[in-house]
mmCIF file with all atom_site columns, C-alpha atoms in Angstrom:
data_model
loop_
_atom_site.group_PDB
_atom_site.id
_atom_site.type_symbol
_atom_site.label_atom_id
_atom_site.label_alt_id
_atom_site.label_comp_id
_atom_site.label_asym_id
_atom_site.label_entity_id
_atom_site.label_seq_id
_atom_site.pdbx_PDB_ins_code
_atom_site.Cartn_x
_atom_site.Cartn_y
_atom_site.Cartn_z
_atom_site.occupancy
_atom_site.B_iso_or_equiv
_atom_site.pdbx_formal_charge
_atom_site.auth_seq_id
_atom_site.auth_comp_id
_atom_site.auth_asym_id
_atom_site.auth_atom_id
_atom_site.pdbx_PDB_model_num
ATOM 1  C CA . MET A 1 1  ? 1.754   10.575 -6.178 1.00 60.00 ? 30 MET A CA 1
ATOM 2  C CA . LEU A 1 2  ? -0.270  8.024  -7.911 1.00 69.00 ? 31 LEU A CA 1
ATOM 3  C CA . ASP A 1 3  ? -0.526  5.567  -4.578 1.00 79.00 ? 32 ASP A CA 1
ATOM 4  C CA . GLU A 1 4  ? -2.325  8.969  -2.981 1.00 81.00 ? 33 GLU A CA 1
ATOM 5  C CA . PHE A 1 5  ? -4.723  9.287  -5.674 1.00 86.00 ? 34 PHE A CA 1
ATOM 6  C CA . ALA A 1 6  ? -5.562  5.625  -5.620 1.00 85.00 ? 35 ALA A CA 1
ATOM 7  C CA . ILE A 1 7  ? -6.250  5.466  -1.928 1.00 85.00 ? 36 ILE A CA 1
ATOM 8  C CA . ALA A 1 8  ? -8.421  8.651  -2.208 1.00 85.00 ? 37 ALA A CA 1
ATOM 9  C CA . ALA A 1 9  ? -10.737 6.786  -4.757 1.00 89.00 ? 38 ALA A CA 1
ATOM 10 C CA . MET A 1 10 ? -10.796 3.600  -2.630 1.00 88.00 ? 39 MET A CA 1
ATOM 11 C CA . SER A 1 11 ? -11.576 5.978  0.441  1.00 86.00 ? 40 SER A CA 1
ATOM 12 C CA . GLU A 1 12 ? -14.512 7.295  -1.480 1.00 89.00 ? 41 GLU A CA 1
ATOM 13 C CA . ALA A 1 13 ? -15.759 3.930  -2.638 1.00 90.00 ? 42 ALA A CA 1
ATOM 14 C CA . ILE A 1 14 ? -15.562 2.750  0.953  1.00 92.00 ? 43 ILE A CA 1
ATOM 15 C CA . ALA A 1 15 ? -17.736 5.385  2.201  1.00 91.00 ? 44 ALA A CA 1
ATOM 16 C CA . ALA A 1 16 ? -20.543 4.178  -0.114 1.00 91.00 ? 45 ALA A CA 1
ATOM 17 C CA . LEU A 1 17 ? -19.917 0.655  0.913  1.00 93.00 ? 46 LEU A CA 1
ATOM 18 C CA . ARG A 1 18 ? -20.288 1.782  4.537  1.00 92.00 ? 47 ARG A CA 1
ATOM 19 C CA . GLU A 1 19 ? -23.629 3.407  3.694  1.00 93.00 ? 48 GLU A CA 1
ATOM 20 C CA . ALA A 1 20 ? -24.948 0.228  2.135  1.00 93.00 ? 49 ALA A CA 1
ATOM 21 C CA . ASN A 1 21 ? -23.706 -1.805 5.533  1.00 93.00 ? 50 ASN A CA 1
ATOM 22 C CA . ASP A 1 22 ? -21.321 -3.854 3.326  1.00 93.00 ? 51 ASP A CA 1
ATOM 23 C CA . PRO A 1 23 ? -19.732 -6.504 5.634  1.00 94.00 ? 52 PRO A CA 1
ATOM 24 C CA . ALA A 1 24 ? -16.339 -6.096 3.674  1.00 93.00 ? 53 ALA A CA 1
ATOM 25 C CA . VAL A 1 25 ? -15.883 -2.536 4.771  1.00 94.00 ? 54 VAL A CA 1
ATOM 26 C CA . PRO A 1 26 ? -13.460 -3.167 8.133  1.00 94.00 ? 55 PRO A CA 1
ATOM 27 C CA . ASP A 1 27 ? -11.305 -5.562 5.908  1.00 94.00 ? 56 ASP A CA 1
ATOM 28 C CA . LEU A 1 28 ? -11.040 -2.842 3.042  1.00 91.00 ? 57 LEU A CA 1
ATOM 29 C CA . GLU A 1 29 ? -10.145 0.040  5.473  1.00 92.00 ? 58 GLU A CA 1
ATOM 30 C CA . HIS A 1 30 ? -7.661  -2.269 7.110  1.00 94.00 ? 59 HIS A CA 1
ATOM 31 C CA . THR A 1 31 ? -6.043  -2.691 3.600  1.00 89.00 ? 60 THR A CA 1
ATOM 32 C CA . ILE A 1 32 ? -6.091  0.997  2.979  1.00 88.00 ? 61 ILE A CA 1
ATOM 33 C CA . ARG A 1 33 ? -4.243  1.888  6.193  1.00 90.00 ? 62 ARG A CA 1
ATOM 34 C CA . THR A 1 34 ? -1.836  -0.869 5.346  1.00 91.00 ? 63 THR A CA 1
ATOM 35 C CA . HIS A 1 35 ? -1.071  0.557  2.269  1.00 87.00 ? 64 HIS A CA 1
ATOM 36 C CA . ARG A 1 36 ? -0.645  4.208  3.617  1.00 88.00 ? 65 ARG A CA 1
ATOM 37 C CA . ILE A 1 37 ? 1.678   2.958  6.404  1.00 91.00 ? 66 ILE A CA 1
ATOM 38 C CA . GLY A 1 38 ? 3.810   1.129  3.364  1.00 89.00 ? 67 GLY A CA 1
ATOM 39 C CA . ILE A 1 39 ? 3.972   4.716  1.766  1.00 87.00 ? 68 ILE A CA 1
ATOM 40 C CA . PHE A 1 40 ? 5.327   6.560  5.008  1.00 89.00 ? 69 PHE A CA 1
ATOM 41 C CA . LYS A 1 41 ? 7.863   3.880  5.424  1.00 92.00 ? 70 LYS A CA 1
ATOM 42 C CA . GLN A 1 42 ? 8.952   4.085  1.896  1.00 90.00 ? 71 GLN A CA 1
ATOM 43 C CA . ARG A 1 43 ? 9.306   7.867  2.019  1.00 89.00 ? 72 ARG A CA 1
ATOM 44 C CA . ALA A 1 44 ? 11.035  7.726  5.281  1.00 93.00 ? 73 ALA A CA 1
ATOM 45 C CA . ILE A 1 45 ? 13.562  5.259  3.752  1.00 94.00 ? 74 ILE A CA 1
ATOM 46 C CA . LEU A 1 46 ? 13.971  7.269  0.622  1.00 93.00 ? 75 LEU A CA 1
ATOM 47 C CA . GLY A 1 47 ? 14.371  10.562 2.737  1.00 92.00 ? 76 GLY A CA 1
ATOM 48 C CA . ALA A 1 48 ? 16.846  8.863  4.688  1.00 93.00 ? 77 ALA A CA 1
ATOM 49 C CA . ALA A 1 49 ? 18.835  8.034  1.577  1.00 94.00 ? 78 ALA A CA 1
ATOM 50 C CA . GLY A 1 50 ? 18.474  11.641 0.599  1.00 92.00 ? 79 GLY A CA 1
ATOM 51 C CA . ILE A 1 51 ? 16.348  10.774 -2.394 1.00 91.00 ? 80 ILE A CA 1
ATOM 52 C CA . ILE A 1 52 ? 13.608  13.370 -2.547 1.00 82.00 ? 81 ILE A CA 1
ATOM 53 C CA . VAL A 1 53 ? 9.995   12.216 -3.359 1.00 72.00 ? 82 VAL A CA 1
#
């Protein structure tokens, strides 16, 4: 749950950076996508093991 809040906060910050035409935005977006994928994989593995997240 904390990961989702952190991702939401980072996404809002990236929106502001995007408006300012910051060149780091694509790298930050890629990092967030990678983190989200990791969360989905973790949930799938724990769910398959019968652990409710």
